[in-house]
Amino acid sequence: MKSIVVGTAGHIDHGKSALVLALTGTDPDRLKEEKARGITIDLGFAHQEIDGVHFAFVDVPGHERFVKNMLAGIGGIDLVVLVVAADESVKPQTREHFDICRLLQVPAGFVALTKSDLADADTLEVARLEIRELVAGSFLEGAPIVPVSARTGDGLDTFRATLVEVSRLTRGRAARSVVRLPIDRVFSMKGFGTVVTGTLVSGRIRVDDELVAAPGTRRIKVRGVQVHGRREAEATVGQRTAVNVAAVEVGDLGRGQALVTPHAFEETRLADAMVEVIAGARPLKHGARVRFHQGTAEILGRVALIGPFQDRAVPETAPGSRALVRLRLEAPAVLARGDRYILRAYSPPTTIAGGLILDPRPPRGAIRSHAALERAQALLFDPTLDDGVTAEERAAAIMIRDAGQAGLPVATLIQRAGVDPSALNSRIDALVAAGQAVRAGEVLVSPAVATRLKDAVVDALAAHHRTHPLSEGVPREELREQLFGHGHASVFERALADLAQAGTVAARERVALASHRVALSPEEDRARAAIERIYRDAGLKPPDPTSIAADAGVSPAVADRVMKLLLRQKVLVRVDELVFHDEALRRLKDDIAGMKGSGGTAARIDVATFKERFGVTRKFAIPLLEYLDRERVTRRIGDSRVVL
Ligand SMILES: Nc1nc2c(ncn2[C@@H]2O[C@H](COP(=O)(O)OP(=O)(O)OP(=O)(O)O)[C@@H](O)[C@H]2O)c(=O)[nH]1
Ligand SMILES: [Mg+2]
C-alpha cells in the first residue's frame, strides 16, 4: 500500500489539529499542557487509510514560539496541507510556515480553508484571493483550496478526495539507499523499553539491523519496528517509523540525532551551501550568527559568504536573493549533499533563509577568493532540476580534486556527492571513463595527481640511476616515502602498476627504469672481476670483507660499491660477519646433502668432523653450520647435527 506522510502547516488556532482529529479520529494534541492551553506545543501524530492510501499525519504547532518544533516535523514529509482559517485568512505564521515548506522543497501540497462554518461567501472569497497571492509562483501555485469545517463536517469528503489526488503527484523515494531516520521523539514503553520515532527519509530498517545514532557513535540494535502502529518486519523509506531499540536508555538519545547506517555519514561542523534569503527578511550578513535546522536538528552556527569582498564593507545577501556560503556549526551535524535546510535568526528567532547543502565536508581553507567562489558555483547544482547524473559527477570530480594526494575514499561519495549507494560503482566507472578520476582500490584521485606521481617516479628513478649507476633501483617503500609520503599507498601502487604495464619501469622489491642496466666503469669492472675471483678462490675460507680493497688492490670507495653490487646480485652472500662466494656455499650444501642416503641411519656431523672435512677453523665452521641450519640442510640436535 502506498504510504504518504502529510504535514500540517499554518498559523496558530487556524484549526490544524481539529482537522486531523476530524479526519482520523485521533487527537494529535497528546500533552496535558496542550489540552489545558488549547494549543499545540509539540508534534502530534495520527494516521488513516483513505482510498487505499495510507496517510500518516504530522501535526505541527502554529505558535511562533514553537516553529522550532514545527521544523523538526516538517523535514521528511511528502505533502503539506497549508491550513488557513477562513475567518482570519493569511497571518504571520501562515507565511512563515509556507516559506519553510517552499525552502525545504516539500514535493506537493494544497490549502485547507478551515472554519468554513464561520465565514460567509464574501469572506471565503477574500481569503481565497489572499492565499492565491501568497502562493503565486511557488509549488502551491494553482493547488486546490478546499473549504472545510471540522465542526460541521462540511467539505471533509472533498478534502479526502483532494488528499488522495494530490498524493498521486508525489514521487517514490529510493529505498535501496543508506538508512537515515531523523529522530523526532524518544520515549519509554512499558514492556518494550526505549522507542524512537521519525520519518524514514531514506533506506529501510529491519529487525536486527545495526544502526548508529549520529551525531555520536552509539551502536543501536533494532529489536522491533512499527509502522502506523502495527508491528512489521521492516520499515521502508517515506514511512512514519517507530523503532524499538535494545539496551539504550531514553536519556541517551534525543531529537536532533538520526539513526543511520554505520560508516555512511561522517559528522561535520562545516558545510558549503547555497542560501536563499526570504523576500521579507532582513539582509543576511557575512558572519551572522544563526540557527541552522536540518532533519530534526537545530544547531547554532555562523554564515560566511564565499568569494572575494567587493569593497571594505561587510558583504551581505539581500532579501529575495541567493548566495553561496560556508556554514560553520557550533556542534556536529549529520549532513549529506542535497540536503535542504532552514536558517533562523539567532534573536529574535524568525525564519530568514533556507537552502541546499552542496558539500557537507568541504576542505578547510580560505573562502574569500575567486577560486573558492568558482568551486562553490561548480558545486551549485540543484539535484532536483537535473537527472542527477551530471550534478553528482561534477561534484564528485571537484571533491576528488580537493582531496589531492590523500585521495577520496570511494564510500564518502555517498554522503559528500550525494551518490546513491546502489549506483556507486557505475558512477565511478563513468567518472573514470570521463577522465575525471583514477581508481586505486577504495580510493579515487584526480588524473592530474596520478600523472604527476608517475612523472615523479620516472624522474626520481632517472636521477637515482644517474647518481648510483651500480644500484639496481630504489627500494619500493623508500620511493613511496620520498615521493608520496602523504598519499594513499594504493595510489602509489596503482601508479607503479601502470608504469610497469606500459613497460616504463620494473617494479619488484626495488623499482628501476625498465631501460636501466647496471653500468660499470672500467675501473669498477676490474675491481668486480678481482673481488669475485678472490672470493671464488677462497672457497670456505674467505678473506675479511674489511680488507678486501687492499686484497684486490682497489680504492675503498670502489670496493665498497662493487661489494654492494655483488651482494645485491647474490654473487656474494653474507653469512654473519663473513662473506662467501655463492658457488662455495652451493658446493658446501651439495656436499653435506650428499652425506645422507648411505645406509638407513641418519647422517650426522659435528664441529670437529666439519672442521676436518672442509679444512677450516672454528671461526668459519660455526657460522657455516648455523647457516646450514637456517637453510634447512641440517638440524642441530645437542652438540651435533643431523643432515636433513
Ligand atoms: N467553528 C469552528 N471552529 C473550529 C474549527 N476547527 C477548529 N476550530 C476551533 O478553533 C480552535 C483552534 O483549533 P485547533 O485545531 O487547536 O487549531 P490549531 O491550528 O491546531 O492550533 P495550534 O496547533 O495551536 O497552532 C479550537 O477551539 C477549535 O475548536 C472549525 O472548523 N469551525
Ligand atoms: Mg494544533
XYZ file of C-alpha atoms and ligand atoms in Angstrom:
677
model
C 0.000 0.000 0.000
C 1.207 3.480 -0.837
C 2.280 5.389 2.232
C 2.239 9.192 2.397
C 3.429 11.440 5.190
C 1.264 14.564 5.408
C 2.342 17.594 7.394
C 0.050 20.370 8.546
C 1.243 23.975 8.435
C -0.305 27.301 9.316
C -1.000 29.985 11.875
C -1.942 29.301 15.482
C -5.582 28.383 16.150
C -6.418 28.008 12.465
C -7.769 24.509 13.048
C -4.848 22.200 12.073
C -5.312 19.800 14.966
C -9.098 19.872 14.729
C -8.847 18.918 11.055
C -6.508 15.972 11.795
C -8.896 14.815 14.537
C -11.898 15.072 12.197
C -10.094 13.029 9.528
C -8.524 10.331 11.668
C -10.457 10.229 14.932
C -7.148 10.718 16.763
C -6.469 13.921 18.682
C -2.879 14.803 17.793
C -2.584 17.009 20.889
C -1.404 14.440 23.393
C 0.301 16.559 26.095
C -1.569 17.685 29.241
C -0.319 21.206 28.719
C -1.667 21.232 25.168
C -5.131 20.231 26.387
C -5.007 22.813 29.177
C -3.917 25.696 26.925
C -5.866 24.614 23.861
C -2.815 24.946 21.615
C -0.365 22.560 20.051
C 3.140 22.734 21.554
C 4.946 19.765 20.083
C 4.449 17.474 17.111
C 1.388 15.245 17.080
C 0.783 12.099 15.057
C -2.220 10.264 13.637
C -2.903 8.018 10.685
C -5.753 6.990 8.445
C -6.253 4.883 5.348
C -8.207 6.640 2.594
C -8.976 5.034 -0.763
C -6.166 2.508 -0.467
C -3.539 5.063 0.506
C -2.049 5.112 3.956
C -1.789 8.677 5.276
C 0.411 9.420 8.266
C -0.227 12.898 9.641
C 2.367 15.022 11.366
C 0.524 17.850 13.083
C 2.667 20.878 13.875
C 2.224 23.783 16.296
C 1.345 27.175 14.839
C 2.567 29.312 17.726
C 5.557 31.463 16.718
C 7.494 30.254 19.763
C 7.283 26.639 18.585
C 8.412 26.995 14.965
C 11.468 25.056 16.087
C 9.211 22.050 16.807
C 7.369 22.571 13.546
C 10.732 22.338 11.739
C 11.518 19.013 13.394
C 8.320 17.545 11.967
C 8.176 19.018 8.511
C 11.554 17.692 7.297
C 10.595 14.384 5.787
C 7.011 14.948 4.676
C 5.677 14.112 1.209
C 2.807 16.544 1.178
C 1.784 19.656 3.110
C -1.706 20.839 3.950
C -1.433 24.590 4.417
C -4.208 25.416 6.858
C -5.763 28.887 6.648
C -8.784 29.804 8.774
C -11.452 31.372 6.582
C -12.329 33.985 9.193
C -8.728 35.178 9.697
C -7.120 34.490 6.329
C -3.325 34.730 5.869
C -1.423 35.545 9.121
C 2.314 35.734 10.034
C 2.886 32.012 10.667
C 0.872 31.164 7.543
C 3.650 32.993 5.687
C 6.500 31.657 7.802
C 5.356 28.022 7.562
C 4.734 28.417 3.849
C 8.239 29.909 3.343
C 9.715 26.965 5.234
C 7.863 24.439 3.045
C 8.966 26.277 -0.080
C 12.619 26.440 1.005
C 12.626 22.780 2.053
C 11.079 21.932 -1.313
C 8.215 19.909 0.070
C 7.181 17.960 -3.048
C 3.429 18.621 -3.070
C 0.558 20.179 -1.199
C -2.716 22.079 -1.163
C -4.646 24.504 1.003
C -7.358 23.797 3.559
C -9.619 26.799 4.077
C -10.755 25.823 7.571
C -13.538 27.016 9.824
C -15.667 27.489 6.717
C -18.726 27.442 9.015
C -17.584 30.801 10.441
C -17.306 32.627 7.112
C -19.811 33.822 4.524
C -19.210 33.605 0.800
C -17.532 37.022 0.569
C -15.164 36.318 3.441
C -14.261 32.986 1.848
C -13.548 34.749 -1.424
C -11.272 37.337 0.206
C -9.318 34.556 1.900
C -9.019 32.715 -1.419
C -7.577 35.819 -3.086
C -5.037 36.361 -0.317
C -3.995 32.725 -0.475
C -3.595 32.845 -4.264
C -1.390 35.900 -3.893
C 0.728 34.228 -1.202
C 1.433 31.072 -3.187
C 1.873 32.699 -6.606
C 4.996 31.411 -8.341
C 5.522 28.652 -5.774
C 4.957 24.890 -5.645
C 1.418 25.642 -4.437
C 0.502 27.906 -7.344
C -2.750 26.559 -8.770
C -3.108 23.965 -5.992
C -6.655 23.240 -4.763
C -8.063 25.442 -1.986
C -10.616 23.311 -0.148
C -13.145 24.920 2.248
C -13.732 22.618 5.177
C -15.275 22.689 8.645
C -14.074 20.379 11.353
C -17.068 21.444 13.387
C -19.879 20.608 10.918
C -18.001 18.121 8.746
C -18.777 20.162 5.633
C -16.159 19.721 2.951
C -14.430 16.755 4.606
C -15.287 14.405 1.717
C -13.873 16.821 -0.860
C -10.847 17.251 1.384
C -10.267 13.467 1.487
C -10.631 13.182 -2.286
C -8.180 16.045 -2.780
C -5.698 14.409 -0.419
C -5.751 11.223 -2.465
C -5.479 13.122 -5.736
C -2.559 15.307 -4.649
C -0.770 12.312 -3.135
C -0.560 10.899 -6.677
C 1.775 13.788 -7.551
C 4.401 12.694 -5.062
C 7.291 10.678 -6.359
C 8.582 7.449 -4.861
C 11.828 7.623 -2.947
C 14.902 5.413 -3.125
C 14.604 2.501 -0.707
C 17.946 0.990 -1.695
C 19.814 3.828 -0.111
C 21.529 4.214 3.252
C 19.296 4.379 6.306
C 18.502 7.813 7.656
C 15.842 8.308 10.308
C 15.931 11.760 11.902
C 14.650 11.207 15.426
C 11.688 13.351 16.470
C 10.646 11.510 19.634
C 12.193 9.199 22.186
C 10.130 7.564 24.888
C 9.933 4.519 27.055
C 7.162 1.979 26.604
C 6.254 -0.451 29.323
C 7.400 -3.933 28.409
C 9.278 -2.670 25.334
C 11.959 -0.318 26.579
C 13.161 2.598 24.526
C 11.315 3.586 21.361
C 12.368 6.259 18.871
C 10.162 7.632 16.123
C 10.684 9.628 12.989
C 10.002 9.808 9.286
C 12.312 7.409 7.463
C 13.789 9.721 4.818
C 15.945 7.083 3.138
C 16.673 3.362 3.184
C 14.841 0.616 5.039
C 15.077 -0.599 8.617
C 14.678 -4.263 9.501
C 14.503 -6.065 12.804
C 18.032 -6.981 13.986
C 19.673 -4.221 11.925
C 22.658 -2.470 13.454
C 22.472 1.299 13.193
C 24.310 4.251 14.686
C 22.771 7.228 16.494
C 24.523 10.192 14.914
C 25.958 12.623 15.810
C 27.614 10.197 18.177
C 28.959 6.697 17.914
C 26.410 4.723 19.913
C 25.523 1.477 18.144
C 21.837 0.679 18.034
C 20.385 -2.774 17.646
C 16.874 -2.784 16.187
C 14.688 -5.006 18.344
C 11.363 -4.163 16.735
C 9.833 -1.979 14.040
C 6.363 -0.444 13.954
C 4.746 1.332 11.045
C 1.394 3.076 11.523
C 1.010 1.393 14.896
C 1.498 -2.149 13.561
C 4.445 -4.464 14.144
C 6.316 -5.031 10.902
C 9.438 -6.887 9.804
C 10.709 -3.740 8.162
C 10.003 -0.069 7.573
C 10.779 1.495 4.199
C 11.544 4.996 3.030
C 8.736 7.512 3.436
C 7.082 5.782 6.368
C 6.450 7.118 9.821
C 8.513 4.653 11.761
C 8.836 3.618 15.388
C 11.952 1.656 16.264
C 12.280 -0.315 19.470
C 15.968 -0.198 20.335
C 17.715 -2.659 22.597
C 19.713 -1.734 25.683
C 19.544 2.045 25.305
C 18.237 4.462 27.938
C 15.722 7.123 26.891
C 18.146 9.834 28.015
C 20.882 8.546 25.711
C 19.053 9.506 22.516
C 17.216 12.626 21.506
C 15.566 14.761 18.870
C 18.201 16.119 16.512
C 20.043 12.836 16.234
C 19.373 10.388 13.416
C 19.558 6.612 13.186
C 21.863 5.925 10.247
C 23.741 3.126 8.512
C 27.124 2.662 10.226
C 30.000 4.433 8.438
C 27.676 6.114 5.904
C 27.852 9.589 7.431
C 30.758 11.397 8.946
C 29.817 14.109 11.408
C 30.603 17.606 10.287
C 30.739 21.146 11.614
C 31.428 22.721 8.249
C 29.354 22.766 5.088
C 29.267 24.698 1.839
C 25.763 25.593 0.786
C 23.506 27.650 -1.398
C 21.372 30.027 0.655
C 18.216 31.850 -0.365
C 17.103 34.767 1.804
C 13.339 35.171 2.238
C 11.917 38.224 0.493
C 10.523 39.780 3.642
C 13.566 39.102 5.849
C 16.468 41.380 6.745
C 19.696 41.042 4.732
C 21.874 38.101 5.747
C 25.233 39.499 6.826
C 28.614 37.822 6.469
C 29.438 36.392 9.912
C 25.826 36.412 11.155
C 25.040 34.012 13.971
C 22.110 31.789 13.005
C 20.084 28.767 13.992
C 20.642 26.007 11.476
C 17.813 23.483 11.098
C 18.132 20.223 9.208
C 16.315 16.959 9.774
C 15.130 17.268 13.363
C 18.269 19.103 14.491
C 18.730 22.724 15.489
C 22.372 23.818 15.700
C 23.846 27.267 16.262
C 26.372 28.470 13.757
C 27.679 31.295 11.629
C 27.319 32.072 7.957
C 30.329 33.207 5.903
C 29.885 34.356 2.343
C 32.129 32.625 -0.171
C 34.056 34.794 -2.644
C 36.161 37.966 -2.565
C 34.782 41.072 -0.857
C 33.886 43.758 -3.375
C 34.757 46.670 -1.077
C 35.589 47.294 2.558
C 32.027 46.909 3.794
C 30.957 43.578 5.264
C 29.049 41.885 2.471
C 25.502 40.715 2.862
C 22.871 38.874 0.906
C 19.793 40.913 0.063
C 16.287 39.637 0.827
C 14.919 37.636 -2.057
C 18.353 36.740 -3.438
C 20.726 33.793 -3.309
C 24.345 33.381 -2.273
C 27.000 30.739 -1.718
C 28.043 30.337 1.883
C 30.151 28.325 4.241
C 28.249 27.272 7.347
C 30.345 26.908 10.487
C 28.380 24.975 13.092
C 28.991 25.031 16.838
C 28.047 21.365 17.230
C 28.393 18.393 14.883
C 25.696 17.652 12.320
C 24.802 14.713 10.094
C 24.604 16.146 6.586
C 24.693 14.926 3.006
C 24.933 16.747 -0.289
C 21.458 17.627 -1.492
C 20.012 18.148 1.993
C 17.661 21.090 2.383
C 17.969 23.259 5.463
C 16.451 26.345 7.129
C 18.186 29.278 8.809
C 16.522 31.262 11.570
C 17.879 34.442 13.117
C 19.646 33.956 16.435
C 17.415 36.512 18.151
C 14.552 37.005 17.816
C 14.284 33.568 16.200
C 12.457 34.257 12.961
C 12.883 32.295 9.765
C 15.213 34.195 7.445
C 16.554 31.814 4.834
C 16.965 28.289 3.604
C 18.859 26.387 1.013
C 20.732 23.376 -0.216
C 23.850 21.638 1.131
C 26.466 21.469 -1.645
C 29.385 19.891 0.213
C 28.947 18.536 3.730
C 32.707 18.201 4.344
C 34.486 20.933 2.392
C 38.247 21.322 2.697
C 39.214 23.860 5.346
C 40.864 26.915 3.973
C 40.302 30.356 2.573
C 36.867 31.068 1.111
C 37.232 34.760 0.281
C 38.843 34.137 -3.084
C 37.761 33.859 -6.689
C 38.899 30.247 -6.716
C 36.654 29.421 -3.734
C 33.725 31.130 -5.419
C 34.248 29.220 -8.644
C 34.460 25.971 -6.744
C 31.176 26.651 -4.961
C 29.489 27.722 -8.186
C 30.517 24.480 -9.823
C 29.071 22.573 -6.876
C 25.827 24.518 -7.090
C 23.522 22.332 -8.943
C 20.021 21.729 -7.800
C 19.780 17.932 -7.969
C 16.018 18.116 -8.325
C 16.372 20.122 -11.532
C 18.614 17.544 -13.122
C 18.590 13.823 -13.822
C 21.236 13.655 -11.111
C 23.994 12.237 -13.244
C 25.966 15.272 -14.273
C 25.365 17.065 -10.977
C 26.752 14.220 -8.918
C 29.642 13.594 -11.240
C 30.598 17.224 -11.342
C 30.503 17.442 -7.565
C 32.471 14.214 -7.219
C 35.132 15.447 -9.633
C 35.592 18.616 -7.567
C 35.829 16.648 -4.333
C 38.337 14.240 -5.830
C 40.412 17.197 -6.957
C 40.183 18.762 -3.475
C 41.351 15.528 -1.882
C 44.734 15.800 -3.655
C 47.282 13.090 -2.899
C 45.312 11.708 0.034
C 42.570 10.700 -2.391
C 38.850 10.439 -1.730
C 37.644 7.161 -0.216
C 35.044 5.683 -2.561
C 32.460 5.295 0.213
C 32.446 9.026 1.044
C 30.857 9.799 -2.331
C 27.526 8.725 -0.850
C 27.475 11.494 1.734
C 29.649 14.120 0.072
C 28.481 13.890 -3.519
C 25.017 12.518 -2.840
C 25.562 9.335 -4.859
C 23.055 6.542 -4.301
C 24.945 3.538 -2.832
C 23.475 1.110 -5.360
C 24.810 3.289 -8.199
C 28.229 3.866 -6.648
C 30.280 1.644 -8.936
C 28.617 2.753 -12.138
C 29.096 6.400 -11.138
C 32.772 5.764 -10.525
C 33.120 3.951 -13.848
C 31.569 6.983 -15.538
C 33.979 9.331 -13.748
C 36.930 7.189 -14.779
C 35.697 6.978 -18.372
C 35.237 10.755 -18.474
C 38.828 11.274 -17.344
C 37.731 12.771 -14.014
C 39.123 10.124 -11.707
C 41.612 7.323 -11.340
C 40.567 4.487 -9.094
C 43.152 2.836 -6.873
C 41.402 0.212 -4.778
C 38.976 2.016 -2.499
C 40.410 5.462 -3.194
C 39.874 7.943 -6.016
C 42.396 10.542 -7.109
C 42.325 13.081 -9.871
C 44.087 12.092 -13.098
C 46.396 15.083 -12.502
C 47.626 13.608 -9.212
C 48.157 10.208 -10.844
C 50.034 11.706 -13.781
C 52.203 13.901 -11.554
C 53.057 10.895 -9.433
C 54.030 8.775 -12.429
C 56.191 11.582 -13.798
C 57.815 11.991 -10.399
C 58.577 8.260 -10.222
C 60.242 8.308 -13.638
C 62.235 11.462 -12.769
C 63.335 10.105 -9.407
C 64.446 6.798 -10.924
C 66.347 8.514 -13.719
C 68.135 10.710 -11.160
C 68.886 7.712 -8.988
C 70.342 5.727 -11.873
C 72.497 8.705 -12.820
C 73.976 9.091 -9.350
C 74.055 5.383 -8.484
C 74.821 3.542 -11.698
C 75.600 0.355 -9.789
C 72.311 0.376 -7.920
C 69.566 -1.822 -9.270
C 66.921 0.657 -8.255
C 65.247 2.336 -5.285
C 63.578 0.176 -2.637
C 59.827 0.416 -3.175
C 58.945 1.771 0.261
C 61.747 4.317 0.160
C 60.477 5.598 -3.175
C 56.937 5.927 -1.838
C 58.095 7.771 1.280
C 60.185 10.101 -0.816
C 57.554 10.935 -3.454
C 54.179 10.229 -1.917
C 54.580 10.306 1.851
C 51.187 11.912 2.444
C 49.444 9.952 -0.266
C 47.497 6.742 -0.100
C 49.644 3.624 -0.580
C 47.208 2.085 -3.038
C 47.500 5.148 -5.300
C 51.277 4.723 -5.364
C 50.924 1.017 -6.141
C 48.469 1.824 -8.907
C 50.967 4.283 -10.429
C 53.734 1.661 -10.340
C 51.423 -0.933 -11.860
C 50.520 1.474 -14.683
C 54.182 2.264 -15.331
C 55.090 -1.420 -15.314
C 52.215 -2.211 -17.651
C 53.438 0.478 -20.014
C 56.917 -1.082 -19.900
C 58.426 2.048 -18.341
C 59.574 0.631 -15.016
C 60.407 -2.697 -13.476
C 58.843 -2.774 -10.029
C 59.898 -5.523 -7.677
C 61.399 -5.098 -4.209
C 63.337 -2.353 -5.878
C 61.964 -0.091 -8.551
C 64.047 0.778 -11.596
C 63.511 2.166 -15.039
C 62.977 -0.756 -17.373
C 65.788 0.559 -19.547
C 68.264 0.611 -16.668
C 71.312 -1.668 -16.820
C 73.902 -1.627 -14.122
C 76.810 0.131 -15.816
C 80.330 -0.303 -14.527
C 83.255 1.970 -15.248
C 86.405 0.145 -16.482
C 87.926 0.529 -13.017
C 84.825 -0.857 -11.319
C 84.715 -3.689 -13.806
C 88.302 -4.636 -12.977
C 87.551 -4.428 -9.266
C 84.476 -6.631 -9.725
C 86.479 -9.283 -11.516
C 89.257 -9.171 -8.907
C 86.959 -9.334 -5.902
C 84.869 -12.102 -7.354
C 87.982 -14.115 -8.145
C 89.343 -13.653 -4.608
C 86.132 -14.973 -3.057
C 85.761 -17.808 -5.532
C 89.299 -18.979 -4.935
C 88.987 -18.622 -1.169
C 86.066 -21.078 -1.070
C 85.053 -21.662 2.530
C 87.959 -19.607 3.932
C 87.206 -16.142 2.562
C 89.140 -13.005 3.496
C 87.805 -10.452 5.933
C 85.459 -8.107 3.945
C 87.030 -5.060 5.636
C 90.386 -5.813 3.976
C 89.042 -6.631 0.523
C 90.031 -3.269 -1.009
C 93.663 -3.891 -0.125
C 93.491 -7.533 -1.201
C 92.068 -6.562 -4.589
C 94.272 -3.504 -4.945
C 91.444 -1.020 -5.490
C 90.276 2.090 -3.668
C 87.966 1.546 -0.652
C 85.151 3.539 -2.326
C 85.206 1.390 -5.456
C 85.495 -1.802 -3.401
C 82.504 -0.716 -1.322
C 80.311 -0.047 -4.388
C 81.321 -3.288 -6.060
C 80.797 -5.336 -2.890
C 77.282 -3.930 -2.547
C 76.537 -4.762 -6.153
C 77.835 -8.318 -5.869
C 75.884 -8.880 -2.656
C 72.749 -7.499 -4.223
C 73.215 -9.653 -7.265
C 73.728 -12.559 -4.865
C 77.085 -13.418 -6.415
C 78.407 -12.975 -2.906
C 76.410 -13.960 0.165
C 76.759 -12.509 3.628
C 76.880 -15.020 6.476
C 77.066 -13.164 9.792
C 80.316 -11.156 9.701
C 81.672 -13.163 6.791
C 81.128 -13.044 3.054
C 81.275 -16.134 0.818
C 81.068 -16.693 -2.877
C 77.698 -18.140 -3.758
C 79.384 -21.068 -5.546
C 81.299 -22.068 -2.431
C 78.101 -22.204 -0.395
C 76.286 -24.175 -3.093
C 79.035 -26.735 -3.221
C 79.012 -26.972 0.553
C 75.266 -27.621 0.609
C 75.542 -30.289 -2.105
C 78.377 -31.942 -0.264
C 76.535 -32.095 3.045
C 73.322 -33.232 1.395
C 75.303 -35.996 -0.274
C 76.270 -37.428 3.107
C 72.834 -38.865 3.685
C 71.407 -41.785 1.805
C 74.275 -44.149 2.706
C 72.642 -46.817 4.846
C 69.406 -46.497 6.842
C 70.751 -44.371 9.699
C 70.674 -40.611 9.635
C 73.928 -38.923 8.652
C 75.392 -36.753 11.417
C 78.069 -34.116 11.518
C 79.617 -32.150 14.382
C 82.005 -29.207 14.595
C 85.115 -31.367 14.738
C 84.217 -33.517 11.713
C 83.143 -30.406 9.814
C 86.491 -28.688 10.504
C 88.347 -31.760 9.385
C 86.232 -32.483 6.305
C 86.491 -28.926 4.933
C 89.856 -27.963 6.408
C 88.536 -24.877 8.122
C 88.958 -23.362 11.575
C 86.243 -22.831 14.168
C 85.958 -19.220 13.004
C 84.397 -20.459 9.725
C 82.893 -23.745 10.899
C 80.452 -22.248 13.436
C 78.850 -19.603 11.169
C 78.677 -22.091 8.284
C 76.958 -24.779 10.366
C 74.454 -22.221 11.643
C 73.946 -21.099 8.060
C 73.219 -24.715 7.056
C 70.686 -24.941 9.887
C 68.961 -21.803 8.635
C 68.957 -23.176 5.104
C 67.323 -26.367 6.423
C 70.211 -28.525 5.199
C 70.979 -29.611 8.746
C 69.306 -29.508 12.103
C 71.148 -29.095 15.350
C 70.445 -31.763 17.963
C 72.575 -31.387 21.069
C 76.204 -30.962 20.073
C 75.895 -32.452 16.626
C 73.749 -32.013 13.579
C 71.513 -34.290 11.578
C 71.568 -33.971 7.812
C 68.006 -33.407 6.672
N -16.107 26.963 14.260
C -15.056 26.208 14.048
N -14.088 26.153 14.959
C -13.023 25.359 14.737
C -12.908 24.628 13.549
N -11.730 23.972 13.583
C -11.151 24.281 14.765
N -11.938 25.141 15.455
C -11.641 25.696 16.765
O -10.505 26.539 16.683
C -9.691 26.409 17.832
C -8.271 26.032 17.443
O -8.275 24.813 16.794
P -7.009 23.902 16.707
O -7.320 22.780 15.841
O -6.458 23.634 18.042
O -6.034 24.919 15.993
P -4.522 24.627 15.594
O -4.286 25.206 14.248
O -4.219 23.203 15.758
O -3.733 25.496 16.656
P -2.189 25.344 17.049
O -1.860 23.901 16.931
O -2.008 25.832 18.413
O -1.431 26.141 16.059
C -10.344 25.352 18.682
O -11.089 25.959 19.697
C -11.237 24.618 17.730
O -12.379 24.078 18.347
C -13.941 24.707 12.607
O -13.921 24.112 11.526
N -15.011 25.528 12.899
Mg -2.784 22.283 16.804
